[in-house]
Amino acid sequence: MNICEKQDIDSIYKKLNDTTHSYPKDKTICQLFEAQAEKTPDAKAVIFGEEELTYRELNKKAGQLAYALHLSGVEKNGIIGIMVERSLEMIIGIYGILKYGASYLPISPEYPQKRIDYIVSDSNPSCFIGQSKTIHRISGFDKICINLDDESNYELPECSYADTVRPNDLMYIIYTSGSTGNPKGVMVEQHSVVNRLNWMQKRYPITHYDTILQKTSFVFDVSVWELFWWSITGAKVSMLKPGFERFPQGIIEEVEKNKITIIHFVPSMFNSFLNYICNEDYSTKLLTLKHIFCSGEALTPIHVKKFNTLLGQINGTRLTNLYGPTEATVDVTYYDCPFDDEISKVPIGKPIDNTAMYILGEACLLSPGEKGELCIAGVGLARGYLNQPELTNEKFVDGLGGRGEMVYRTGDYACLMHDGNIDYLGRMDNQVKIRGLRIELGEIEAKICEYESVSQCIVALINADSINPVLKAYILTTDSELAVQKLKKFLRTYLPDYMIPNDFVLMKDFPITMNGKVDRKALVLL
Ligand code: AMP
């Protein structure tokens, strides 16, 4: 690259990354919520079925829970595990943990026991919070457990340690699939969430007229804006009944009943939703929807065109494509989709506030049109992976030739378009998405290899872009009688349902490439 070209490229990235914007960096989410509760104590805050809480009631119950933690002698500023279904108690539990000055570690009650046990032993929380229907799943946990259904918690005085929390303290740890056989905990700090929500409120302001639908499982980080955005702006959240997130009819009814204005979909579910509503005219039932945010997977022109016809052009609902990994606090780029149908591509757009995006080739910034690894810098970067300094150092690096700016290497291919937007071009590795759920194929492979008589295994996602992608496991084994049902049963003790392969192929040899590696391409053609 000659000097002139280098200067051009530098100025292109300077323009792209001109995102510096002030945000309340000395505040934490809990402080912002408490300030809002003081401003609008009697406003409705949370809705779940026929139950409701005002800001005052939520603030009080969360404060009483913080007091219960204090009475139990739980370490302040520590990690507190929480295993709950979607409910009012979920909100009380999470806000109670934050009021206590701790960070929350969400664990799904739907996870298999060994996955729960692994996450608990890896994160070593100082306390666990559950509900009557979930608390038995953590019966092996030998420290303090608090049951949110225990009414005596709500007879206690209230307290708050929110003012003792610093912006660089952890706010949550979310576990995501890990390629070496176990999930990994991503540690996210308070100020990163404050910046992310401050940007969202600045760009798409919501008020007390708005209601966000909370439908993402709290073990995935999209839930973070669903769980907190409303509470620092005076809006409301409606907690969708557990399980209803898979049923378009349940979502439509909730939108109509609670006048939902803001909703999130992963594109595959968005597609099912759009297919469902195109059979009948549901637009009047969805009249209140102001904004749909999609993220987690590639949004395509087909989605956007369908959306425009069914909702955008009829109800004036807006559609935005958000992009980001858990390691950079939910989302780092945005693209507002146009209403016109002449769209041939849906880019992931431009960086949000205080965020920089780079497309790197061999240790150099790439020009528009060149494909390289998408790297992220800025205040959204997570602290790293819990207990995994080596992996942290591998993924969070100074990737810009010693300029001192830390970047997170996403493992995503991207290119900068000539109009200044970023185009997402797929993965560089064996990480895949099924219905927006992140899966390292290596994690499944490592578990299958632990099974008796399996010497090697390759898992592939077949028909990745179709409505029904299939996980297929190719297994090298000496046991031609290997009982697949037993293997599945073994896997179910470690892996969530969405990570269990649908098909198993037993093999004596794998096809090999010229340089002696397993030929994945040839394998999936078998
Ligand atoms: P997660 O950490 O579960 O949010 O997954 C992050 C990964 O999901 C990214 O590295 C991308 O591979 C993918 N992803 C997230 N948002 C988008 C999007 N809008 N378009 C394409 N891929 C996406």
Coordinates of C-alpha atoms and ligand atoms in Angstrom, one line a residue:
M1 CA 0.0 0.0 0.0
N2 CA 1.5 3.4 -0.9
I3 CA 1.4 6.3 1.5
C4 CA -1.4 8.1 -0.4
E5 CA -3.6 5.1 -0.3
K6 CA -2.9 4.7 3.4
Q7 CA -4.0 8.2 4.1
D8 CA -7.2 7.7 2.1
I9 CA -8.0 4.6 4.0
D10 CA -7.3 6.3 7.3
S11 CA -9.6 9.1 6.5
I12 CA -12.4 6.7 5.4
Y13 CA -12.2 5.0 8.8
K14 CA -12.0 8.3 10.6
K15 CA -15.3 9.4 8.9
L16 CA -16.9 6.0 9.6
N17 CA -15.8 6.0 13.2
D18 CA -16.6 9.6 14.1
T19 CA -19.0 8.5 16.8
T20 CA -17.8 10.3 19.9
H21 CA -20.8 11.4 21.9
S22 CA -21.3 12.2 25.5
Y23 CA -23.2 9.7 27.7
P24 CA -23.8 9.5 31.5
K25 CA -20.5 7.6 31.9
D26 CA -20.4 8.2 35.7
K27 CA -23.8 6.6 36.2
T28 CA -24.9 3.0 36.4
I29 CA -28.1 1.5 35.1
C30 CA -29.5 1.1 38.6
Q31 CA -28.9 4.7 39.5
L32 CA -30.6 5.8 36.3
F33 CA -33.6 3.5 37.1
E34 CA -33.8 4.9 40.7
A35 CA -33.8 8.4 39.3
Q36 CA -36.6 7.5 36.9
A37 CA -38.6 5.8 39.7
E38 CA -38.3 9.0 41.7
K39 CA -39.5 11.1 38.7
T40 CA -42.5 8.8 37.8
P41 CA -43.3 6.6 40.8
D42 CA -46.9 5.9 39.9
A43 CA -46.3 5.2 36.2
K44 CA -46.8 1.6 35.1
A45 CA -43.5 -0.2 34.8
V46 CA -44.0 -3.9 34.4
I47 CA -46.9 -6.0 33.0
F48 CA -47.1 -9.8 33.2
G49 CA -50.5 -11.4 32.3
E50 CA -52.9 -9.7 34.7
E51 CA -50.2 -8.6 37.1
E52 CA -48.6 -5.2 37.1
L53 CA -46.0 -3.1 39.0
T54 CA -45.5 0.6 39.1
Y55 CA -42.1 2.1 39.2
R56 CA -42.6 2.7 43.0
E57 CA -43.6 -0.9 43.6
L58 CA -40.8 -2.3 41.5
N59 CA -38.2 -0.1 43.2
K60 CA -39.6 -1.1 46.6
K61 CA -39.6 -4.9 46.0
A62 CA -36.1 -4.8 44.4
G63 CA -34.9 -2.8 47.5
Q64 CA -36.5 -5.4 49.8
L65 CA -34.7 -8.1 47.9
A66 CA -31.4 -6.2 48.2
Y67 CA -32.1 -6.1 52.0
A68 CA -32.7 -9.9 52.0
L69 CA -29.3 -10.3 50.3
H70 CA -27.8 -8.0 52.9
L71 CA -29.4 -10.0 55.8
S72 CA -28.0 -13.2 54.4
G73 CA -24.5 -11.7 54.4
V74 CA -24.0 -12.1 50.7
E75 CA -20.8 -10.6 49.4
K76 CA -21.3 -7.1 47.9
N77 CA -20.0 -6.4 44.4
G78 CA -20.0 -10.2 43.7
I79 CA -21.7 -12.3 41.1
I80 CA -25.3 -13.5 41.9
G81 CA -26.8 -16.3 39.9
I82 CA -30.4 -16.0 38.9
M83 CA -32.6 -18.8 37.5
V84 CA -36.2 -17.7 36.8
E85 CA -38.8 -18.0 34.1
R86 CA -40.1 -14.8 32.5
S87 CA -42.3 -13.2 35.1
L88 CA -42.6 -10.1 37.4
E89 CA -40.1 -11.9 39.7
M90 CA -37.5 -12.0 36.9
I91 CA -37.5 -8.2 36.9
I92 CA -37.6 -7.9 40.7
G93 CA -34.7 -10.4 41.0
I94 CA -32.5 -8.7 38.4
Y95 CA -33.1 -5.2 39.7
G96 CA -32.7 -6.5 43.3
I97 CA -29.3 -7.9 42.4
L98 CA -28.2 -4.5 40.8
K99 CA -29.5 -2.6 43.8
Y100 CA -27.3 -4.8 46.0
G101 CA -24.4 -3.6 43.9
A102 CA -23.7 -7.1 42.4
S103 CA -23.7 -8.4 38.9
Y104 CA -26.3 -10.8 37.6
L105 CA -25.5 -14.2 36.0
P106 CA -28.6 -15.5 34.2
I107 CA -29.0 -19.3 33.9
S108 CA -31.9 -20.9 32.0
P109 CA -34.1 -23.3 33.9
E110 CA -34.3 -25.2 30.6
Y111 CA -30.6 -26.0 30.6
P112 CA -29.5 -29.6 31.3
Q113 CA -28.2 -30.1 34.8
K114 CA -24.5 -30.6 33.8
R115 CA -24.5 -27.3 31.9
I116 CA -26.0 -25.6 35.0
D117 CA -23.4 -27.3 37.2
Y118 CA -20.6 -26.3 34.9
I119 CA -21.6 -22.6 34.7
V120 CA -22.1 -22.5 38.5
S121 CA -18.7 -24.0 39.2
D122 CA -16.9 -21.8 36.6
S123 CA -18.5 -18.5 37.8
N124 CA -18.6 -19.4 41.6
P125 CA -21.5 -17.0 42.4
S126 CA -21.9 -15.8 46.0
C127 CA -25.6 -16.5 46.1
F128 CA -28.4 -17.8 43.9
I129 CA -31.9 -16.4 43.3
G130 CA -34.7 -18.6 42.0
Q131 CA -38.4 -19.3 42.1
S132 CA -40.2 -22.2 43.7
K133 CA -40.4 -23.9 40.3
T134 CA -36.7 -23.5 39.5
I135 CA -34.8 -23.6 42.8
H136 CA -34.6 -27.4 42.9
R137 CA -32.3 -27.1 39.8
I138 CA -29.6 -25.5 42.0
S139 CA -30.0 -27.9 44.9
G140 CA -26.3 -28.8 44.8
F141 CA -25.4 -25.2 45.3
D142 CA -24.0 -25.0 48.9
K143 CA -24.2 -21.2 49.4
I144 CA -27.1 -18.9 50.0
C145 CA -30.3 -19.4 47.9
I146 CA -33.1 -16.9 47.9
N147 CA -36.6 -17.9 46.7
L148 CA -38.4 -14.9 45.0
D149 CA -41.7 -16.5 45.7
D150 CA -41.1 -16.3 49.5
E151 CA -43.5 -13.6 50.6
S152 CA -41.4 -12.8 53.7
N153 CA -38.8 -11.1 51.5
Y154 CA -41.4 -8.4 50.8
E155 CA -42.0 -7.7 54.4
L156 CA -38.4 -6.4 54.9
P157 CA -37.2 -2.8 54.8
E158 CA -35.7 -1.7 51.6
C159 CA -32.1 -0.7 50.8
S160 CA -29.9 0.2 47.9
Y161 CA -26.2 0.1 47.3
A162 CA -26.5 1.4 43.8
D163 CA -24.3 4.4 44.7
T164 CA -21.4 2.2 45.6
V165 CA -21.2 0.7 42.1
R166 CA -18.6 2.2 39.7
P167 CA -19.1 2.4 36.0
N168 CA -16.3 -0.1 35.4
D169 CA -17.9 -2.7 37.7
L170 CA -19.4 -5.8 36.1
M171 CA -23.1 -5.6 35.4
Y172 CA -23.7 -9.1 34.1
I173 CA -22.0 -12.3 32.9
I174 CA -23.6 -14.1 29.9
Y175 CA -22.4 -17.5 28.9
T176 CA -22.2 -18.2 25.2
S177 CA -21.1 -21.4 23.4
G178 CA -17.4 -22.2 23.6
S179 CA -15.5 -24.1 20.9
T180 CA -13.5 -26.2 23.3
G181 CA -16.4 -28.1 24.8
N182 CA -17.8 -25.8 27.5
P183 CA -19.6 -22.5 27.4
K184 CA -17.7 -19.3 28.2
G185 CA -18.7 -16.4 30.4
V186 CA -18.6 -12.9 28.8
M187 CA -18.1 -10.2 31.4
V188 CA -19.9 -6.9 30.6
E189 CA -19.4 -3.7 32.6
Q190 CA -22.0 -1.1 33.6
H191 CA -20.7 1.8 31.5
S192 CA -20.9 -0.3 28.3
V193 CA -24.7 -0.9 28.9
V194 CA -25.2 2.8 29.8
N195 CA -23.6 3.8 26.5
R196 CA -25.6 1.2 24.5
L197 CA -28.9 2.3 26.0
N198 CA -28.1 6.0 25.9
W199 CA -27.5 5.6 22.1
M200 CA -30.7 3.8 21.6
Q201 CA -32.7 6.4 23.4
K202 CA -31.1 9.2 21.5
R203 CA -31.7 7.6 18.1
Y204 CA -35.1 6.0 18.7
P205 CA -36.6 8.0 21.7
I206 CA -39.3 6.3 23.8
T207 CA -41.5 7.8 26.5
H208 CA -44.2 6.7 28.9
Y209 CA -46.4 6.0 25.9
D210 CA -44.2 3.2 24.9
T211 CA -44.2 -0.5 25.9
I212 CA -41.3 -2.9 25.0
L213 CA -42.1 -6.6 24.6
Q214 CA -39.7 -8.7 26.6
K215 CA -39.5 -12.0 24.8
T216 CA -35.8 -12.9 24.5
S217 CA -34.5 -15.4 27.0
F218 CA -32.5 -13.6 29.6
V219 CA -29.5 -15.8 28.9
F220 CA -29.0 -14.0 25.5
D221 CA -27.9 -10.4 25.5
V222 CA -30.6 -9.0 23.3
S223 CA -32.6 -9.3 26.5
V224 CA -30.5 -6.6 28.0
W225 CA -32.1 -3.7 26.1
E226 CA -35.6 -5.3 26.6
L227 CA -34.9 -5.5 30.3
F228 CA -33.5 -2.1 31.0
W229 CA -34.3 0.5 28.2
W230 CA -37.8 1.2 29.4
S231 CA -36.8 1.6 33.1
I232 CA -34.5 4.6 32.4
T233 CA -36.9 6.4 30.2
G234 CA -40.3 6.1 32.0
A235 CA -41.7 3.5 29.5
K236 CA -43.1 0.1 30.3
V237 CA -42.1 -3.5 29.7
S238 CA -44.5 -6.4 29.0
M239 CA -43.2 -9.8 29.9
L240 CA -44.4 -12.3 27.4
K241 CA -45.7 -15.6 28.9
P242 CA -42.8 -18.2 28.8
G243 CA -43.0 -20.3 25.6
F244 CA -45.1 -17.7 23.7
E245 CA -42.0 -16.3 21.9
R246 CA -42.3 -19.2 19.5
F247 CA -45.9 -18.6 18.5
P248 CA -46.8 -15.6 16.3
Q249 CA -50.4 -15.8 17.5
G250 CA -49.3 -15.3 21.1
I251 CA -47.1 -12.4 20.1
I252 CA -49.9 -10.7 18.1
E253 CA -52.3 -11.1 21.1
E254 CA -49.8 -9.6 23.4
V255 CA -49.1 -6.6 21.1
E256 CA -52.8 -5.9 20.8
K257 CA -53.6 -6.3 24.5
N258 CA -50.7 -4.3 25.9
K259 CA -50.3 -1.9 23.0
I260 CA -46.7 -2.9 22.4
T261 CA -44.7 -0.3 20.5
I262 CA -41.2 -1.9 20.4
I263 CA -40.3 -5.5 19.6
H264 CA -37.3 -7.6 18.7
F265 CA -37.0 -10.5 16.3
V266 CA -34.2 -12.7 15.1
P267 CA -34.6 -12.7 11.3
S268 CA -35.6 -16.4 11.1
M269 CA -38.4 -15.8 13.7
F270 CA -39.3 -12.6 11.9
N271 CA -39.7 -14.5 8.7
S272 CA -42.1 -17.0 10.4
F273 CA -44.0 -14.1 11.9
L274 CA -44.3 -12.3 8.6
N275 CA -45.4 -15.6 6.9
Y276 CA -48.0 -16.0 9.6
I277 CA -49.4 -12.5 9.3
C278 CA -49.6 -12.6 5.5
N279 CA -52.3 -15.2 5.7
E280 CA -54.8 -12.9 7.2
D281 CA -54.8 -9.1 7.7
Y282 CA -53.3 -8.7 11.1
S283 CA -52.2 -5.1 10.5
T284 CA -55.0 -3.6 12.6
K285 CA -54.0 -5.8 15.5
L286 CA -50.4 -4.6 15.2
L287 CA -51.3 -1.0 14.8
T288 CA -49.4 0.1 17.9
L289 CA -46.0 -1.3 16.7
K290 CA -43.7 1.6 16.1
H291 CA -40.4 -0.1 15.7
I292 CA -39.1 -3.6 15.0
F293 CA -35.5 -4.3 15.7
C294 CA -33.9 -7.4 14.2
S295 CA -30.5 -8.8 15.1
G296 CA -28.6 -12.0 15.7
E297 CA -28.5 -13.2 12.0
A298 CA -28.4 -11.7 8.6
L299 CA -31.6 -9.8 7.6
T300 CA -32.3 -10.2 3.9
P301 CA -34.0 -8.0 1.2
I302 CA -36.8 -10.7 1.2
H303 CA -37.5 -10.0 4.8
V304 CA -37.5 -6.3 4.3
K305 CA -39.7 -6.4 1.2
K306 CA -42.2 -8.7 3.0
F307 CA -42.2 -6.4 6.1
N308 CA -42.7 -3.3 3.9
T309 CA -45.7 -4.8 2.3
L310 CA -47.3 -6.2 5.4
L311 CA -46.5 -3.6 8.0
G312 CA -44.1 -0.9 7.0
Q313 CA -46.1 0.7 4.2
I314 CA -49.5 0.1 6.0
N315 CA -48.8 1.0 9.6
G316 CA -45.7 3.1 9.3
T317 CA -43.8 0.6 11.5
R318 CA -40.0 1.1 11.2
L319 CA -37.5 -1.7 10.8
T320 CA -33.8 -1.6 11.9
N321 CA -31.1 -4.1 11.5
L322 CA -28.8 -4.2 14.5
Y323 CA -25.5 -6.1 14.6
G324 CA -23.2 -7.1 17.4
P325 CA -21.7 -9.9 19.5
T326 CA -22.2 -10.5 23.2
E327 CA -18.5 -9.5 23.6
A328 CA -19.3 -5.9 22.6
T329 CA -22.5 -5.3 24.6
V330 CA -25.4 -6.4 22.5
D331 CA -25.1 -4.3 19.3
V332 CA -22.5 -2.1 17.8
T333 CA -23.9 -1.1 14.4
Y334 CA -27.4 -0.2 13.0
Y335 CA -29.1 0.2 9.7
D336 CA -32.5 1.7 9.3
C337 CA -34.2 -0.2 6.5
P338 CA -35.8 1.9 3.7
F339 CA -39.6 1.7 2.9
D340 CA -38.9 1.3 -0.8
D341 CA -38.6 -2.1 -2.3
E342 CA -35.6 -1.4 -4.5
I343 CA -33.3 -2.9 -1.9
S344 CA -30.8 -5.5 -3.0
K345 CA -28.8 -5.8 0.2
V346 CA -29.4 -5.2 3.9
P347 CA -26.1 -3.9 5.4
I348 CA -25.4 -4.0 9.1
G349 CA -24.8 -0.3 8.8
K350 CA -22.7 2.1 10.8
P351 CA -21.3 2.2 14.3
I352 CA -23.3 3.4 17.3
D353 CA -22.0 6.1 19.7
N354 CA -18.4 5.7 21.0
T355 CA -17.8 2.7 18.9
A356 CA -15.4 2.1 16.0
M357 CA -15.5 -0.6 13.4
Y358 CA -12.6 -1.8 11.4
I359 CA -12.2 -4.3 8.6
L360 CA -8.8 -5.9 8.9
G361 CA -6.8 -7.9 6.4
E362 CA -3.3 -9.1 7.2
A363 CA -2.8 -6.6 10.0
C364 CA -3.9 -3.7 7.9
L365 CA -7.1 -1.8 7.3
L366 CA -8.9 -2.7 4.2
S367 CA -10.4 -0.4 1.5
P368 CA -14.1 -0.3 0.6
G369 CA -15.1 -3.4 -1.3
E370 CA -12.4 -5.6 0.3
K371 CA -13.4 -8.6 2.4
G372 CA -11.8 -9.0 5.8
E373 CA -12.4 -9.6 9.5
L374 CA -14.7 -7.2 11.2
C375 CA -13.2 -5.8 14.4
I376 CA -14.8 -3.6 17.0
A377 CA -13.3 -1.0 19.4
G378 CA -14.9 1.4 21.9
V379 CA -16.7 1.5 25.2
G380 CA -18.9 -1.5 24.4
L381 CA -16.0 -4.0 24.6
A382 CA -16.5 -6.6 27.3
R383 CA -13.9 -7.0 30.1
G384 CA -13.2 -10.4 28.6
Y385 CA -14.0 -14.1 29.3
L386 CA -14.3 -15.1 32.9
N387 CA -11.4 -17.3 34.0
Q388 CA -10.0 -17.5 30.4
P389 CA -7.1 -15.0 30.2
E390 CA -5.6 -16.8 27.1
L391 CA -8.8 -16.7 25.1
T392 CA -9.4 -13.1 26.2
N393 CA -6.0 -12.2 24.9
E394 CA -6.6 -14.0 21.7
K395 CA -9.9 -12.3 20.9
F396 CA -9.3 -8.8 22.5
V397 CA -6.2 -7.6 20.9
D398 CA -4.4 -4.5 19.7
G399 CA -5.2 -5.3 16.1
L400 CA -4.3 -1.9 14.7
G401 CA -0.5 -2.1 14.5
G402 CA 0.4 -0.8 18.0
R403 CA -1.9 2.2 18.0
G404 CA -3.0 1.3 21.5
E405 CA -6.7 0.8 20.6
M406 CA -8.0 -2.6 21.8
V407 CA -10.2 -4.3 19.3
Y408 CA -12.5 -7.4 19.6
R409 CA -11.9 -9.8 16.7
T410 CA -15.4 -10.9 15.8
G411 CA -14.6 -13.8 13.5
D412 CA -17.1 -12.3 11.1
Y413 CA -16.3 -11.4 7.5
A414 CA -17.4 -8.0 6.3
C415 CA -16.6 -5.3 3.8
L416 CA -17.0 -1.6 3.8
M417 CA -19.4 -0.5 1.1
H418 CA -18.8 2.6 -1.0
D419 CA -21.8 4.4 0.7
G420 CA -20.1 4.0 4.1
N421 CA -22.2 1.1 5.4
I422 CA -20.8 -2.2 6.4
D423 CA -21.9 -5.4 4.7
Y424 CA -21.9 -8.7 6.7
L425 CA -20.4 -11.6 4.7
G426 CA -20.6 -14.6 7.0
R427 CA -18.4 -16.4 9.5
M428 CA -14.7 -17.2 9.2
D429 CA -14.9 -20.2 11.5
N430 CA -17.3 -22.9 12.7
Q431 CA -19.6 -20.7 14.7
V432 CA -23.2 -21.0 13.4
K433 CA -26.6 -19.6 14.3
I434 CA -29.8 -21.5 14.6
R435 CA -32.9 -19.3 15.1
G436 CA -30.4 -16.6 16.2
L437 CA -28.8 -18.9 18.9
R438 CA -25.1 -18.9 18.8
I439 CA -23.5 -22.3 18.5
E440 CA -19.8 -23.3 18.3
L441 CA -19.8 -26.5 16.4
G442 CA -16.6 -27.4 18.3
E443 CA -18.6 -27.5 21.5
I444 CA -20.9 -30.2 20.2
E445 CA -18.0 -32.1 18.6
A446 CA -16.0 -32.0 21.9
K447 CA -19.0 -33.5 23.8
I448 CA -19.6 -36.2 21.2
C449 CA -15.9 -37.1 21.3
E450 CA -16.2 -37.8 25.1
Y451 CA -18.6 -40.6 24.3
E452 CA -17.3 -44.1 24.4
S453 CA -15.8 -45.5 21.1
V454 CA -16.0 -42.2 19.3
S455 CA -12.6 -41.2 18.0
Q456 CA -13.4 -38.1 16.0
C457 CA -16.5 -36.1 15.1
I458 CA -17.4 -33.3 12.7
V459 CA -20.7 -31.4 13.1
A460 CA -22.0 -29.4 10.2
L461 CA -25.0 -27.1 9.8
I462 CA -26.9 -28.3 6.7
N463 CA -29.3 -26.0 4.8
A464 CA -28.2 -23.1 7.0
D465 CA -30.2 -20.5 5.1
S466 CA -33.4 -22.5 4.9
I467 CA -36.4 -22.4 7.3
N468 CA -35.3 -25.7 8.8
P469 CA -31.5 -25.9 9.2
V470 CA -30.2 -29.3 10.4
L471 CA -27.3 -30.1 12.6
K472 CA -25.6 -33.2 11.3
A473 CA -22.9 -35.1 13.2
Y474 CA -20.4 -37.3 11.3
I475 CA -18.9 -39.7 13.7
L476 CA -15.7 -41.7 13.4
T477 CA -16.2 -44.9 15.5
T478 CA -15.0 -48.4 15.7
D479 CA -18.4 -49.5 16.9
S480 CA -20.7 -49.9 13.9
E481 CA -23.5 -50.7 16.4
L482 CA -23.2 -47.4 18.3
A483 CA -26.6 -46.6 19.7
V484 CA -27.5 -43.2 18.5
Q485 CA -30.4 -42.8 21.0
K486 CA -28.0 -43.5 23.9
L487 CA -25.5 -41.0 22.5
K488 CA -28.3 -38.4 22.2
K489 CA -29.3 -39.1 25.8
F490 CA -25.7 -38.5 26.9
L491 CA -25.6 -35.2 24.9
R492 CA -28.8 -34.0 26.5
T493 CA -27.2 -34.1 29.9
Y494 CA -24.8 -31.4 28.8
L495 CA -26.2 -29.5 25.8
P496 CA -29.4 -27.4 25.4
D497 CA -31.9 -28.8 23.0
Y498 CA -31.0 -26.5 20.2
M499 CA -27.4 -27.9 20.2
I500 CA -28.4 -31.6 19.8
P501 CA -27.7 -32.8 16.3
N502 CA -30.8 -33.9 14.3
D503 CA -28.8 -36.5 12.2
F504 CA -25.9 -38.8 13.1
V505 CA -23.8 -40.5 10.4
L506 CA -21.5 -43.3 11.6
M507 CA -18.3 -43.6 9.6
K508 CA -15.1 -45.7 9.4
D509 CA -13.0 -43.0 7.6
F510 CA -13.4 -39.3 6.9
P511 CA -12.5 -37.8 3.5
I512 CA -9.2 -36.1 3.7
T513 CA -8.0 -33.0 1.8
M514 CA -4.6 -32.8 -0.1
N515 CA -3.0 -31.4 3.0
G516 CA -4.2 -34.1 5.3
K517 CA -7.1 -32.3 7.0
V518 CA -10.7 -33.6 7.2
D519 CA -12.4 -32.5 4.1
R520 CA -15.6 -30.8 5.5
K521 CA -16.9 -29.9 2.1
A522 CA -16.8 -33.5 0.9
L523 CA -18.2 -34.7 4.1
V524 CA -21.4 -32.6 3.9
L525 CA -22.0 -33.8 0.4
L526 CA -22.2 -37.4 1.6
Ligands
AMP1 P1 -24.3 -13.2 19.8 O1 -23.0 -13.1 20.6 O2 -25.1 -14.4 20.1 O3 -25.1 -12.0 19.7 O4 -23.8 -13.5 18.3 C1 -23.0 -12.7 17.6 C2 -22.9 -13.1 16.2 O5 -24.2 -13.1 15.5 C3 -22.1 -12.1 15.3 O6 -20.7 -12.3 15.4 C4 -22.6 -12.4 13.9 O7 -22.0 -13.6 13.4 C5 -24.1 -12.7 14.2 N1 -24.9 -11.5 14.0 C6 -25.4 -10.7 14.9 N2 -26.2 -9.8 14.4 C7 -26.2 -9.9 13.1 C8 -26.7 -9.3 11.9 N3 -27.5 -8.2 12.1 N4 -26.5 -9.8 10.7 C9 -25.7 -10.8 10.5 N5 -25.1 -11.5 11.5 C10 -25.4 -11.1 12.8

